[in-house]
Structures are given as C-alpha cells and as structure tokens.
Amino acid sequence: MQLIDRFLPHGTKYDFIRYRWFAFCITAVLIIGSFASIAIKGFNFGIDFAGGILLEAQSTTGPADLHGMRTTLGHLGLGEVSLQEFGTTGRDVMIRVQRQEGDEKTQMAALSKVKASLGEGFTYRRVEIVGPKVGGELVRDGVLAVVLALGAIALYVWFRFEWQFGVGALVSTFHDVITTFGLFSITGLEFNLTTVAAILTIAGYSVNDTVVEYDRVRENLRKFKTMSLYDLLNLAVNETLARTILTVSTVFVTVLALLFVGGEVLRGFSIAMLWGLIIGTFSSIYVAMPMLIYFNLRTGKAAEEAEAEEAPTGGPAAP
Amino acid sequence: MNHFPKWKIALVAIVSLFGIVFAVPNLLSRDQADRMPHWLQPVSLGLDLQGGSYLLLEVDTAYVFREQLTSLVEGVRTTLRKEKIKYSDLGARGDQVSVRIIEADERAKAREFLRKIDAEAAIETRDDGSMVLKYSEQAVKARKTAAIEQSLEIVRRRIDELGTREPSIQRQGEDRIVVQLPGVKDPDRIKALLGKTAKLTFHLLDDSTGADEAQKGRVPPGSMLLPSAEKERGMPESYVVRKRIEVGGDMLVDSKATYSEGRPVVSFRFSAAGAKKFGDATRENAGKFLAIVLDEKVISAPRINEPILGGSGIISGSFSVQQAQDLSLLLRAGALPAPLQVLEERTVGPDLGADSIQAGAVASLLGLALVVVLMIIVYGSLGALADLAMVLNLILLLASLSALGATLTLPGIAGIVLTMGMAVDANVLIYERMREEQRNGRSIMSAIQAGYDRAFGTIFDAHVTTLVAAALLFQFGSGPVRGFAVTLTLGLLASLFTAVLVNRIMVVTWVRWRRLKTLPLA
C-alpha cells in the first residue's frame, strides 16, 4: 500500500553516521550548557525538595483578589511568598511559601498564619507542607534512584550485549538525563518528585530506543561479516527507521494528550516527557550509534559467535 | 512455530478471564463495590486522586531516652534516701547518671542497692566514690523500639476514636509513622490530637516553698516548677510540684466528657490497682494539694478534703465542650511515650482529586484513541489486532493493580500512558520485522514466525531494561515515584504477555481464517 510507504520509509540509505561530528558538537553544547545552567542558575525546586508550604486556595466569593492577597501575605514576614493564578475561573490561586527558618513546628505555625490572614472566603483544595528534614532526604533518595537506575541499565546492557554497548548506552542515557536536568534548570520549570519520575521514564524510553538499534547492530555483525562498521551502523539505523518514526509518533501523540488534557499536576511531567522523547531519539541515533565506531566490535565474543554460527544471508533457518 | 500448544491457548484464556474478572469492579459504583467480596475490589486510589490527608510523623526518641534518665535519677534518689546513704552530685550528665557516695564504707552497699533499680543500667565505680549508671546501647535501642511501637498503637487508637473511614497507619523507617486518612479535608484537629502526648500524672504540691521563690531559681531538689494550664481566671501562674508521681495516667481505664455544675469536665476511672494507689495517696496526704498535671502543665490543684476511695474522679478546668471531649479521648487512648512531630503533610480536597482523576482519565483515553487510530491507519487489520492486544494490556494492568491492592496515583496514570507507548512499540517492532521478512521473499507464515522470533529478543531487552529502572525506582523512590514504578512494572509485564503471545495468536488465527497469502501490511 502506497499510503503506508509514504508514512514509513523502507530501504532507505541515509548516511547518519557521516554527521557524527556535527552531532557530537550539538551534544557537547547541550551537555556543557546544561552543566553551566545547573551550576549558575540551579533549579526551581518545588516544596518536595526545598521544603516549604504549598496551598491551592479557591475563592468562594467570585474571582480572587490576587493583588490584595499578595499584599496581605507579603506583610506576614514569612519570606518569599509567590502567588499564581491558574484554571479558567479566576478563583484558583496557588500559593507557595518558602521554607521557614527553624524546625517543623515553625512550618506549621506559618501555615496557620497564612490561613488566618486570608480569612474566610477560601477553601483549600490542596495543602502540602514539607519540613526541612524530609526535603533533604527526598533529594538524596531522588539522586540515588537516578544514579542507581543508570548504573543498572548499563550493567544490564553490558550483560546482554558487550561492554562496548554498555558504555554506549550509559553515555547516551546520561546525556538524556543531564540535558533534561538542564532543561528544567534553564526554563525554571518546577523540579519535584514527579519530575524525578519523568526523568527516569525518559531514561527508560531512551534505553528502549538504544537497545532496539543495538540489537540490530549485533544481528548485522553476525550476518555481514565483512561489511565495514561504518556501513553496518548506518544499515542498522536505516533498517529500524520505520519503527523509530512510528513509535516516536505514537508516544508523541499520547504525551501531547497528557500535556493538553492531563491537568495542572501532570504538566511538568508531560513537558519533560516531550523533551525526553526528542532527545532520547536523537541520542540513540546520533550518540549511541556513532560511538560504536570507536570500538573494535569484531574482536571478542561477538566475533567468535559470528564464526561459530555459519549464518546464511537470510539469518538462522526457521525450524 | 505458528502452531500453538493447547496449554498456551489455555494460559491466554485463563489470564484474560482473570483480567476481566478483576477489572470489572472498577466499573461499579462505590455502593456496589462495597457489596463485593474483599478480594474483588476496584483499584484503590491514592490520596492525590480521592482526596484526603497524608501525615508523616516522627517520634522524638531522644525524649524517650531523656525521660528514662530522669526516672533513673529519681530512682537513685528515692533508694538512697530510703536506705539513709549519704550522697552528693546526683544528676543526669550526657547519656548517663552519676552520683557520689560520700561515706567510703557505704559504697559497696550502695552499689548493691543501685543495681536493683534497673537491671539494664550498668554501674561503674570510680576511685573518688562516684558511681556512673549507664544504659547499654542495646537497652537504649530496645527502649526506643518499644516507644515507637507504643506510639503506633496510641496513634491508631486516637484515630480510631475519631471514626475516620479506612485510615492507614504504618511505621516507616527507624522512627517514623505515616498516617493516611482518605476523605479527611481538614487535618488540623487530627494534628492537634496527635500533637499532644497526653501524659497525665498526679503529684503533690511542694508546700516547702512558694512559686515566687522557685521562679528565682530556688527549686528544691526532687521538685519542679510547672506552668499552669490556665493563667487567666486568677489562678497562679505556676506551681512547685514534687517530681514523684503519686499515680500515673497509665492506670486509667476509662474517661468521659461530662458536666459538673453546668460546666464541661472530664471524668475518669482508675483500674483496681490505680484506685488503691490513689486511695492510699489521698488518705496519707489529706489536707494537702494534689496537682493534676497534663503534658507538664498543671490543669488544676485541688485540696484533698477526704480520701478518694472509689477509684474515680473528675478533672475540672475551663474546658469548652470540644476540649473536654478531646481530652477524654486522649486519656482513653493513652499517652504517647514521646512527642510526635509532623514532618510532612499533604492534603488534597476531594473535589480536586476528582478533577485530577478526570483529567488523567480523559488524557489516557484520548491518547489511547489516537494510538488506536494511528495503528489502524498504518497497519490496517493487523493494526486493529494490535489495538485489541493493547486494550487487553490495559485490562490486565487494571486487574493486577486491583488484585494486588496496589494504589493508583496520579503519576501512576502517567505510568499507564507510558506502558501503552511501550506496548505499541513492541507491536511496531514485530510488524516491521514481518514486513521486512516478507520483502526478503518469505512466505506469509514464515514471515510471521520470523517477525515474532526476531523481534522478541529486542522487545525482551527493552522491557527488562525499563523493568530494572522501575525496580530501582520502587526500592529507592518515595511517594509518587513509587506509585509510578508499580504501575510501570505491572504494565510492562502485561505488555510482554499481550504484545508477544496474545497478539501472535490473534494474528496467526486471523491470517488462517482469512486465508491470506500476503500480509495486509505493505
């Protein structure tokens, strides 16, 4: 069917590997930029990590008087208080109060102050308080989870493939994670627990992509024993191109749905996912694959296996 | 092979049946679900979706240890006085209690007596006649553990007294307690109730000195200066109270809010042992003042007019009805061994929860619909079969969440969407492989077989790497991250099953039934 072939390119012979230096430059810029932004600008930590108070107040008496509220709350001496209107009715206000100096009791006292000064006329749809102790622990747990997940992914790929592939997967996944951190730092999007979940999803997705392509490389290494590595890598990318395009599009539409209808709480997650989808696809093709050029893949286990297995061009015969 | 053994077909049938049975309760209304057996319940929704309060409390274990040292000091004092052994420099220093026995020839005797106070306290004697009582690390740890267990129990009792629906109270880590209260909109009253240790004790007033003297720092040893719970109403600001506890609140068996002379008061009743102790104390000290102390504040200090032998009494103070009710609740439930501190609080109103779940569900369904359409456009009838497998995947995911009693959270919904993506990817990998094989000149059945066999390794690796990440997330993440990991794990397992096995059976059956000669793909 022509319709399908227009959607999904087959038998393409694009030379992806040729642009590796260009891609490496982009990668370098992204990574350095991310590190720089993280070092200089840092993150806009949500209360999960920074501690503090978050209130979602809904005015019961028509649209909320944001200006008045800002003045009232500003005079409480609670440090930085930010107000943000959201929703469509003008009645919903998100109030963030920075973490108070002192212990947990001080945070609770600050909450009572805020509620008292806003008075009647508001219902609280959401109240979150994270004390200083917990915030620090959540940061530690989050970082630990990300680092361990990356390590385990690399180990698994090493175990299933060869160490070179493990390194490639680690570098490309690390690249995705760092640039996602960078995205959050540069845009000032709120960084919270859900963000950590999103970053790990991105890592998982990107590895999924990388594994699919590496699998093809491994198969082709057995199939075409004399083909140059350069051509072989290109072939693998081209052969999986149709799948890449289709999968990216399906995930893309679901993430778009999440972004536009998923509501306020999932917004950060959706944006991170959208970015991860783009950067993950990019890194699988332009980081994970060309890296392999610099390893001698034909020595070691893969070569032995290839020799032992006298595979015809069609692959192992069907039983 | 494109021929499926009977056990595989049976497996698919059984698993699908399981999925449908366990997923069905999710379509029921709350009332209908309540009538279902407990193993057949809809998936439980996280507090972010159904609304409610989450509190993370910490038990102040250092306080427990301090209390223990204080009571050791009192024990030493009472013992040495009773045995008429002269001592000096008695007190708690750091993590130990030290005392000096003045007369050299009394030291051996003193040591014997001190040893009997607390078997867990080791005694060290120094040359200058001072003795140091110290708890072993194990004893301290055991005491802390006991305090946490007890706190857990007391928290449970207090919350049960309030009649909250389906509260969940769990220990977390070393010294923390997680309280989850579905449907509770305003946790302030609960926080207030949990914020009180509610330690009730009866002490004699120390009439050897006045509060004014004591405030200048001259508190006799064995006594303490305590503030009054109600400074207004012309009562003294503080009292000098003997440290010795005449009767403790742990001997109470019941407590009620009631009225006396038209004012709300709290009545209480002692156990038999408590009643005897209280009777003795009031008989021996008739005419003196008895201080009723709650959480180191004196509620009132009435004069003992006559022995109280019946084992019951009332606490009067300037209570409101609510305060009297709360105090009696606290006394009934018992005292916390140590104060609790709220480290984290998250409250979501039920209407916001409902909004979130609706937004999440709409987004998921919309995403699903888009994928379904896209697959049919690209793969035609085989795309529709993949869509069927994906719907089964969703059913199985929902069923296993329900059957395992796992909690679905908002990030969990995001996890579902991601799982759908991976499930589709698995089918795309297979179909693309089949196309390729057909283009290489294979017959339809051979192409189908090669497609599944070749793609399986890739799909397996891709799923397992993500599962590895999910497992770590579950282990080290907390709260929403965990909910996400659970959903992702179950979804990926379901996806391996549906995309590889179920879909294959459907495709082969379809091709045979329609007697297709080429794949309806390309």
CSV table of N, CA, C and O in Angstrom, one decimal, chain A residues 98-202:
chain,number,residue,atom,x,y,z
A,98,GLN,N,8.0,30.0,51.1
A,98,GLN,CA,9.3,29.4,51.2
A,98,GLN,C,9.5,28.7,52.6
A,98,GLN,O,8.7,29.0,53.5
A,99,ARG,N,10.4,27.8,52.6
A,99,ARG,CA,10.7,27.1,53.9
A,99,ARG,C,11.1,28.1,55.0
A,99,ARG,O,11.9,29.0,54.7
A,100,GLN,N,10.5,27.9,56.1
A,100,GLN,CA,10.8,28.8,57.2
A,100,GLN,C,12.0,28.4,58.0
A,100,GLN,O,12.3,27.2,58.1
A,101,GLU,N,12.8,29.3,58.4
A,101,GLU,CA,14.0,29.0,59.3
A,101,GLU,C,13.4,28.4,60.5
A,101,GLU,O,12.4,28.8,61.1
A,102,GLY,N,14.1,27.3,60.9
A,102,GLY,CA,13.6,26.7,62.2
A,102,GLY,C,13.1,25.3,61.9
A,102,GLY,O,13.3,24.8,60.8
A,103,ASP,N,12.5,24.7,62.9
A,103,ASP,CA,12.1,23.3,62.7
A,103,ASP,C,10.7,23.1,62.1
A,103,ASP,O,10.1,24.1,61.6
A,104,GLU,N,10.2,21.9,62.2
A,104,GLU,CA,8.9,21.6,61.6
A,104,GLU,C,7.8,22.4,62.2
A,104,GLU,O,6.8,22.8,61.5
A,105,LYS,N,7.9,22.7,63.5
A,105,LYS,CA,6.8,23.4,64.2
A,105,LYS,C,6.6,24.8,63.6
A,105,LYS,O,5.5,25.3,63.4
A,106,THR,N,7.8,25.4,63.2
A,106,THR,CA,7.7,26.7,62.6
A,106,THR,C,6.9,26.7,61.3
A,106,THR,O,6.2,27.6,60.9
A,107,GLN,N,7.1,25.6,60.5
A,107,GLN,CA,6.4,25.5,59.2
A,107,GLN,C,4.8,25.5,59.5
A,107,GLN,O,4.1,26.1,58.8
A,108,MET,N,4.5,24.7,60.5
A,108,MET,CA,3.0,24.5,60.8
A,108,MET,C,2.5,25.9,61.3
A,108,MET,O,1.4,26.2,60.9
A,109,ALA,N,3.3,26.6,62.1
A,109,ALA,CA,2.8,27.9,62.5
A,109,ALA,C,2.6,28.8,61.4
A,109,ALA,O,1.6,29.6,61.3
A,110,ALA,N,3.6,28.8,60.4
A,110,ALA,CA,3.4,29.7,59.2
A,110,ALA,C,2.2,29.4,58.4
A,110,ALA,O,1.5,30.3,58.0
A,111,LEU,N,1.8,28.1,58.3
A,111,LEU,CA,0.6,27.7,57.6
A,111,LEU,C,-0.6,28.3,58.3
A,111,LEU,O,-1.5,28.9,57.6
A,112,SER,N,-0.6,28.2,59.6
A,112,SER,CA,-1.8,28.7,60.4
A,112,SER,C,-1.9,30.2,60.1
A,112,SER,O,-3.0,30.8,59.9
A,113,LYS,N,-0.7,30.9,60.1
A,113,LYS,CA,-0.7,32.3,59.8
A,113,LYS,C,-1.3,32.7,58.5
A,113,LYS,O,-2.1,33.6,58.4
A,114,VAL,N,-0.9,31.9,57.5
A,114,VAL,CA,-1.4,32.2,56.1
A,114,VAL,C,-2.9,32.0,56.1
A,114,VAL,O,-3.6,32.9,55.6
A,115,LYS,N,-3.4,30.9,56.6
A,115,LYS,CA,-4.8,30.6,56.6
A,115,LYS,C,-5.6,31.7,57.3
A,115,LYS,O,-6.6,32.2,56.9
A,116,ALA,N,-5.0,32.1,58.5
A,116,ALA,CA,-5.7,33.1,59.3
A,116,ALA,C,-5.8,34.4,58.6
A,116,ALA,O,-6.8,35.1,58.6
A,117,SER,N,-4.7,34.8,57.9
A,117,SER,CA,-4.7,36.1,57.3
A,117,SER,C,-5.6,36.2,56.1
A,117,SER,O,-6.1,37.2,55.7
A,118,LEU,N,-5.7,35.0,55.4
A,118,LEU,CA,-6.6,35.0,54.2
A,118,LEU,C,-8.1,35.0,54.7
A,118,LEU,O,-9.0,35.5,53.9
A,119,GLY,N,-8.3,34.5,55.9
A,119,GLY,CA,-9.6,34.6,56.5
A,119,GLY,C,-10.6,33.7,55.8
A,119,GLY,O,-10.3,32.7,55.1
A,120,GLU,N,-11.9,34.0,56.0
A,120,GLU,CA,-13.0,33.2,55.4
A,120,GLU,C,-13.0,33.4,53.9
A,120,GLU,O,-12.2,34.3,53.5
A,121,GLY,N,-13.8,32.8,53.2
A,121,GLY,CA,-13.9,33.1,51.8
A,121,GLY,C,-13.0,32.3,50.9
A,121,GLY,O,-12.9,32.5,49.7
A,122,PHE,N,-12.2,31.4,51.5
A,122,PHE,CA,-11.4,30.5,50.8
A,122,PHE,C,-11.6,29.0,51.2
A,122,PHE,O,-11.7,28.8,52.4
A,123,THR,N,-11.6,28.1,50.3
A,123,THR,CA,-11.5,26.7,50.6
A,123,THR,C,-10.1,26.3,50.1
A,123,THR,O,-9.6,26.8,49.1
A,124,TYR,N,-9.6,25.3,50.8
A,124,TYR,CA,-8.3,24.8,50.4
A,124,TYR,C,-8.4,23.5,49.8
A,124,TYR,O,-8.8,22.5,50.4
A,125,ARG,N,-8.1,23.5,48.5
A,125,ARG,CA,-8.2,22.2,47.7
A,125,ARG,C,-7.0,21.4,47.9
A,125,ARG,O,-7.0,20.2,47.7
A,126,ARG,N,-5.9,22.0,48.2
A,126,ARG,CA,-4.7,21.2,48.4
A,126,ARG,C,-3.8,22.0,49.4
A,126,ARG,O,-3.6,23.2,49.3
A,127,VAL,N,-3.2,21.2,50.4
A,127,VAL,CA,-2.3,21.8,51.3
A,127,VAL,C,-1.1,20.9,51.5
A,127,VAL,O,-1.3,19.7,51.7
A,128,GLU,N,0.1,21.4,51.2
A,128,GLU,CA,1.2,20.5,51.4
A,128,GLU,C,2.3,21.2,52.2
A,128,GLU,O,2.6,22.4,51.9
A,129,ILE,N,2.8,20.5,53.2
A,129,ILE,CA,3.9,21.1,54.0
A,129,ILE,C,5.0,20.1,54.0
A,129,ILE,O,4.8,18.9,54.3
A,130,VAL,N,6.2,20.5,53.6
A,130,VAL,CA,7.3,19.6,53.7
A,130,VAL,C,8.4,20.3,54.6
A,130,VAL,O,8.8,21.4,54.4
A,131,GLY,N,8.7,19.6,55.7
A,131,GLY,CA,9.7,20.2,56.7
A,131,GLY,C,11.1,20.0,56.2
A,131,GLY,O,11.3,19.3,55.2
A,132,PRO,N,12.0,20.7,56.8
A,132,PRO,CA,13.4,20.7,56.3
A,132,PRO,C,14.0,19.3,56.3
A,132,PRO,O,14.8,19.0,55.5
A,133,LYS,N,13.7,18.5,57.3
A,133,LYS,CA,14.3,17.2,57.4
A,133,LYS,C,14.0,16.3,56.2
A,133,LYS,O,14.8,15.8,55.6
A,134,VAL,N,12.7,16.3,55.9
A,134,VAL,CA,12.2,15.4,54.8
A,134,VAL,C,12.7,15.9,53.5
A,134,VAL,O,13.1,15.0,52.6
A,135,GLY,N,12.7,17.2,53.2
A,135,GLY,CA,13.2,17.7,51.9
A,135,GLY,C,14.5,17.2,51.6
A,135,GLY,O,14.7,16.7,50.5
A,136,GLY,N,15.5,17.3,52.5
A,136,GLY,CA,16.8,16.8,52.2
A,136,GLY,C,16.9,15.3,51.9
A,136,GLY,O,17.6,14.9,51.0
A,137,GLU,N,16.1,14.6,52.6
A,137,GLU,CA,16.0,13.1,52.4
A,137,GLU,C,15.5,12.8,51.0
A,137,GLU,O,16.0,11.9,50.3
A,138,LEU,N,14.5,13.6,50.6
A,138,LEU,CA,13.9,13.3,49.3
A,138,LEU,C,14.9,13.6,48.2
A,138,LEU,O,14.9,12.9,47.2
A,139,VAL,N,15.7,14.7,48.4
A,139,VAL,CA,16.7,15.0,47.4
A,139,VAL,C,17.7,13.8,47.3
A,139,VAL,O,18.0,13.3,46.2
A,140,ARG,N,18.1,13.3,48.4
A,140,ARG,CA,19.1,12.2,48.5
A,140,ARG,C,18.5,11.0,47.8
A,140,ARG,O,19.2,10.4,47.0
A,141,ASP,N,17.3,10.6,48.2
A,141,ASP,CA,16.7,9.5,47.6
A,141,ASP,C,16.5,9.6,46.1
A,141,ASP,O,16.7,8.6,45.3
A,142,GLY,N,16.1,10.8,45.6
A,142,GLY,CA,15.9,11.0,44.2
A,142,GLY,C,17.2,10.8,43.4
A,142,GLY,O,17.2,10.1,42.4
A,143,VAL,N,18.3,11.5,43.9
A,143,VAL,CA,19.5,11.4,43.2
A,143,VAL,C,20.0,9.9,43.2
A,143,VAL,O,20.4,9.4,42.2
A,144,LEU,N,19.9,9.3,44.3
A,144,LEU,CA,20.3,7.9,44.5
A,144,LEU,C,19.5,7.0,43.5
A,144,LEU,O,20.1,6.2,42.8
A,145,ALA,N,18.2,7.2,43.4
A,145,ALA,CA,17.4,6.4,42.4
A,145,ALA,C,17.9,6.6,41.0
A,145,ALA,O,18.0,5.7,40.3
A,146,VAL,N,18.1,7.9,40.6
A,146,VAL,CA,18.6,8.2,39.2
A,146,VAL,C,19.9,7.5,39.0
A,146,VAL,O,20.1,6.8,38.0
A,147,VAL,N,20.9,7.7,39.9
A,147,VAL,CA,22.2,7.2,39.6
A,147,VAL,C,22.2,5.6,39.6
A,147,VAL,O,22.7,5.0,38.7
A,148,LEU,N,21.5,5.0,40.5
A,148,LEU,CA,21.4,3.6,40.5
A,148,LEU,C,20.7,3.0,39.3
A,148,LEU,O,21.1,2.0,38.7
A,149,ALA,N,19.7,3.7,38.9
A,149,ALA,CA,18.9,3.2,37.7
A,149,ALA,C,19.8,3.3,36.5
A,149,ALA,O,19.9,2.3,35.7
A,150,LEU,N,20.6,4.4,36.3
A,150,LEU,CA,21.5,4.5,35.2
A,150,LEU,C,22.5,3.3,35.2
A,150,LEU,O,22.8,2.7,34.2
A,151,GLY,N,23.1,3.1,36.4
A,151,GLY,CA,24.1,2.1,36.6
A,151,GLY,C,23.6,0.7,36.2
A,151,GLY,O,24.2,-0.1,35.5
A,152,ALA,N,22.4,0.4,36.7
A,152,ALA,CA,21.8,-0.9,36.5
A,152,ALA,C,21.5,-1.1,35.0
A,152,ALA,O,21.7,-2.2,34.4
A,153,ILE,N,21.0,0.0,34.3
A,153,ILE,CA,20.7,-0.1,32.9
A,153,ILE,C,22.0,-0.5,32.1
A,153,ILE,O,22.0,-1.4,31.3
A,154,ALA,N,23.1,0.2,32.5
A,154,ALA,CA,24.3,0.0,31.8
A,154,ALA,C,24.8,-1.5,32.0
A,154,ALA,O,25.3,-2.1,31.1
A,155,LEU,N,24.7,-1.9,33.3
A,155,LEU,CA,25.1,-3.3,33.6
A,155,LEU,C,24.3,-4.3,32.8
A,155,LEU,O,24.9,-5.3,32.3
A,156,TYR,N,23.0,-4.0,32.7
A,156,TYR,CA,22.2,-5.0,32.0
A,156,TYR,C,22.6,-5.1,30.5
A,156,TYR,O,22.7,-6.1,30.0
A,157,VAL,N,22.8,-3.9,29.9
A,157,VAL,CA,23.2,-3.9,28.5
A,157,VAL,C,24.5,-4.6,28.3
A,157,VAL,O,24.7,-5.3,27.4
A,158,TRP,N,25.4,-4.3,29.2
A,158,TRP,CA,26.7,-5.0,29.2
A,158,TRP,C,26.6,-6.5,29.2
A,158,TRP,O,27.2,-7.2,28.5
A,159,PHE,N,25.7,-6.9,30.2
A,159,PHE,CA,25.5,-8.3,30.4
A,159,PHE,C,24.8,-9.0,29.1
A,159,PHE,O,25.2,-10.1,28.7
A,160,ARG,N,23.9,-8.3,28.5
A,160,ARG,CA,23.2,-8.9,27.4
A,160,ARG,C,24.0,-8.7,26.1
A,160,ARG,O,23.8,-9.5,25.1
A,161,PHE,N,24.8,-7.7,26.0
A,161,PHE,CA,25.5,-7.4,24.7
A,161,PHE,C,27.0,-7.6,25.0
A,161,PHE,O,27.4,-8.6,25.4
A,162,GLU,N,27.7,-6.5,24.8
A,162,GLU,CA,29.1,-6.5,25.0
A,162,GLU,C,29.4,-5.2,25.8
A,162,GLU,O,28.6,-4.3,25.9
A,163,TRP,N,30.6,-5.1,26.4
A,163,TRP,CA,30.8,-4.0,27.2
A,163,TRP,C,30.7,-2.7,26.5
A,163,TRP,O,30.3,-1.6,27.0
A,164,GLN,N,31.2,-2.7,25.2
A,164,GLN,CA,31.1,-1.5,24.3
A,164,GLN,C,29.7,-0.9,24.3
A,164,GLN,O,29.5,0.3,24.3
A,165,PHE,N,28.7,-1.8,24.1
A,165,PHE,CA,27.4,-1.4,24.1
A,165,PHE,C,26.9,-0.8,25.4
A,165,PHE,O,26.1,0.1,25.5
A,166,GLY,N,27.4,-1.5,26.5
A,166,GLY,CA,27.1,-0.9,27.8
A,166,GLY,C,27.5,0.5,28.0
A,166,GLY,O,26.8,1.3,28.4
A,167,VAL,N,28.8,0.8,27.5
A,167,VAL,CA,29.3,2.1,27.6
A,167,VAL,C,28.4,3.1,26.7
A,167,VAL,O,28.1,4.1,27.2
A,168,GLY,N,28.1,2.6,25.5
A,168,GLY,CA,27.3,3.5,24.6
A,168,GLY,C,26.0,3.8,25.2
A,168,GLY,O,25.5,4.9,25.2
A,169,ALA,N,25.3,2.8,25.8
A,169,ALA,CA,24.0,3.0,26.4
A,169,ALA,C,24.1,4.0,27.6
A,169,ALA,O,23.3,4.9,27.8
A,170,LEU,N,25.2,3.8,28.4
A,170,LEU,CA,25.4,4.6,29.6
A,170,LEU,C,25.6,6.1,29.2
A,170,LEU,O,25.0,7.0,29.7
A,171,VAL,N,26.5,6.3,28.1
A,171,VAL,CA,26.7,7.7,27.7
A,171,VAL,C,25.5,8.3,27.2
A,171,VAL,O,25.1,9.4,27.5
A,172,SER,N,24.7,7.6,26.3
A,172,SER,CA,23.6,8.2,25.7
A,172,SER,C,22.5,8.5,26.7
A,172,SER,O,21.8,9.5,26.7
A,173,THR,N,22.3,7.6,27.7
A,173,THR,CA,21.3,7.8,28.7
A,173,THR,C,21.7,8.9,29.6
A,173,THR,O,20.9,9.8,30.0
A,174,PHE,N,23.0,8.9,30.0
A,174,PHE,CA,23.5,10.0,30.8
A,174,PHE,C,23.3,11.4,30.1
A,174,PHE,O,22.8,12.3,30.8
A,175,HIS,N,23.5,11.4,28.8
A,175,HIS,CA,23.3,12.6,28.0
A,175,HIS,C,21.8,13.0,28.1
A,175,HIS,O,21.6,14.2,28.4
A,176,ASP,N,20.9,12.1,28.0
A,176,ASP,CA,19.5,12.4,28.1
A,176,ASP,C,19.1,13.0,29.5
A,176,ASP,O,18.4,14.0,29.6
A,177,VAL,N,19.6,12.3,30.5
A,177,VAL,CA,19.3,12.7,31.8
A,177,VAL,C,19.9,14.1,32.1
A,177,VAL,O,19.1,15.0,32.7
A,178,ILE,N,21.1,14.3,31.8
A,178,ILE,CA,21.8,15.6,32.1
A,178,ILE,C,21.1,16.7,31.3
A,178,ILE,O,20.8,17.8,31.9
A,179,THR,N,20.7,16.5,30.1
A,179,THR,CA,20.1,17.6,29.3
A,179,THR,C,18.7,17.8,29.8
A,179,THR,O,18.2,19.0,29.7
A,180,THR,N,18.0,16.8,30.4
A,180,THR,CA,16.7,17.1,30.9
A,180,THR,C,16.8,17.9,32.2
A,180,THR,O,16.1,18.8,32.4
A,181,PHE,N,17.8,17.5,33.0
A,181,PHE,CA,18.1,18.4,34.2
A,181,PHE,C,18.3,19.8,33.7
A,181,PHE,O,17.8,20.8,34.3
A,182,GLY,N,19.1,19.9,32.6
A,182,GLY,CA,19.5,21.3,32.0
A,182,GLY,C,18.2,22.0,31.6
A,182,GLY,O,18.0,23.2,31.9
A,183,LEU,N,17.3,21.3,31.0
A,183,LEU,CA,16.0,21.9,30.5
A,183,LEU,C,15.3,22.5,31.7
A,183,LEU,O,14.8,23.6,31.7
A,184,PHE,N,15.2,21.7,32.8
A,184,PHE,CA,14.5,22.2,34.0
A,184,PHE,C,15.2,23.4,34.6
A,184,PHE,O,14.6,24.3,35.1
A,185,SER,N,16.5,23.3,34.5
A,185,SER,CA,17.3,24.5,35.1
A,185,SER,C,17.1,25.7,34.3
A,185,SER,O,16.8,26.8,34.8
A,186,ILE,N,17.2,25.6,33.0
A,186,ILE,CA,17.1,26.8,32.1
A,186,ILE,C,15.7,27.4,32.1
A,186,ILE,O,15.6,28.6,32.2
A,187,THR,N,14.7,26.5,32.0
A,187,THR,CA,13.4,27.1,31.9
A,187,THR,C,12.8,27.4,33.2
A,187,THR,O,11.8,28.1,33.3
A,188,GLY,N,13.4,27.0,34.3
A,188,GLY,CA,12.9,27.3,35.6
A,188,GLY,C,11.6,26.5,35.9
A,188,GLY,O,10.8,26.9,36.8
A,189,LEU,N,11.3,25.5,35.1
A,189,LEU,CA,10.1,24.6,35.5
A,189,LEU,C,10.3,24.0,36.8
A,189,LEU,O,11.5,23.7,37.2
A,190,GLU,N,9.2,23.8,37.5
A,190,GLU,CA,9.4,23.3,38.9
A,190,GLU,C,9.9,21.9,38.9
A,190,GLU,O,9.5,21.0,38.2
A,191,PHE,N,10.9,21.7,39.8
A,191,PHE,CA,11.6,20.4,39.9
A,191,PHE,C,11.0,19.7,41.1
A,191,PHE,O,11.3,20.2,42.3
A,192,ASN,N,10.3,18.7,41.0
A,192,ASN,CA,9.7,18.0,42.2
A,192,ASN,C,9.8,16.5,42.0
A,192,ASN,O,10.5,16.0,41.1
A,193,LEU,N,9.1,15.8,42.8
A,193,LEU,CA,9.2,14.3,42.8
A,193,LEU,C,8.7,13.7,41.5
A,193,LEU,O,9.2,12.8,41.0
A,194,THR,N,7.6,14.4,41.0
A,194,THR,CA,7.1,13.9,39.7
A,194,THR,C,8.1,14.0,38.6
A,194,THR,O,8.2,13.2,37.7
A,195,THR,N,8.9,15.1,38.7
A,195,THR,CA,10.0,15.3,37.7
A,195,THR,C,11.0,14.2,37.7
A,195,THR,O,11.4,13.7,36.7
A,196,VAL,N,11.3,13.7,38.9
A,196,VAL,CA,12.2,12.6,39.0
A,196,VAL,C,11.6,11.4,38.3
A,196,VAL,O,12.3,10.7,37.5
A,197,ALA,N,10.4,11.1,38.5
A,197,ALA,CA,9.7,10.0,37.8
A,197,ALA,C,9.8,10.2,36.3
A,197,ALA,O,10.1,9.3,35.6
A,198,ALA,N,9.6,11.5,35.9
A,198,ALA,CA,9.7,11.7,34.4
A,198,ALA,C,11.1,11.5,33.9
A,198,ALA,O,11.2,10.9,32.8
A,199,ILE,N,12.1,11.9,34.6
A,199,ILE,CA,13.5,11.7,34.2
A,199,ILE,C,13.8,10.2,34.0
A,199,ILE,O,14.4,9.8,33.1
A,200,LEU,N,13.3,9.5,35.0
A,200,LEU,CA,13.6,8.0,34.9
A,200,LEU,C,12.8,7.4,33.8
A,200,LEU,O,13.3,6.4,33.1
A,201,THR,N,11.6,7.9,33.5
A,201,THR,CA,10.9,7.4,32.3
A,201,THR,C,11.6,7.7,31.1
A,201,THR,O,11.7,6.9,30.2
A,202,ILE,N,12.2,8.9,31.0
A,202,ILE,CA,13.0,9.3,29.8
A,202,ILE,C,14.2,8.4,29.7
A,202,ILE,O,14.4,7.8,28.6
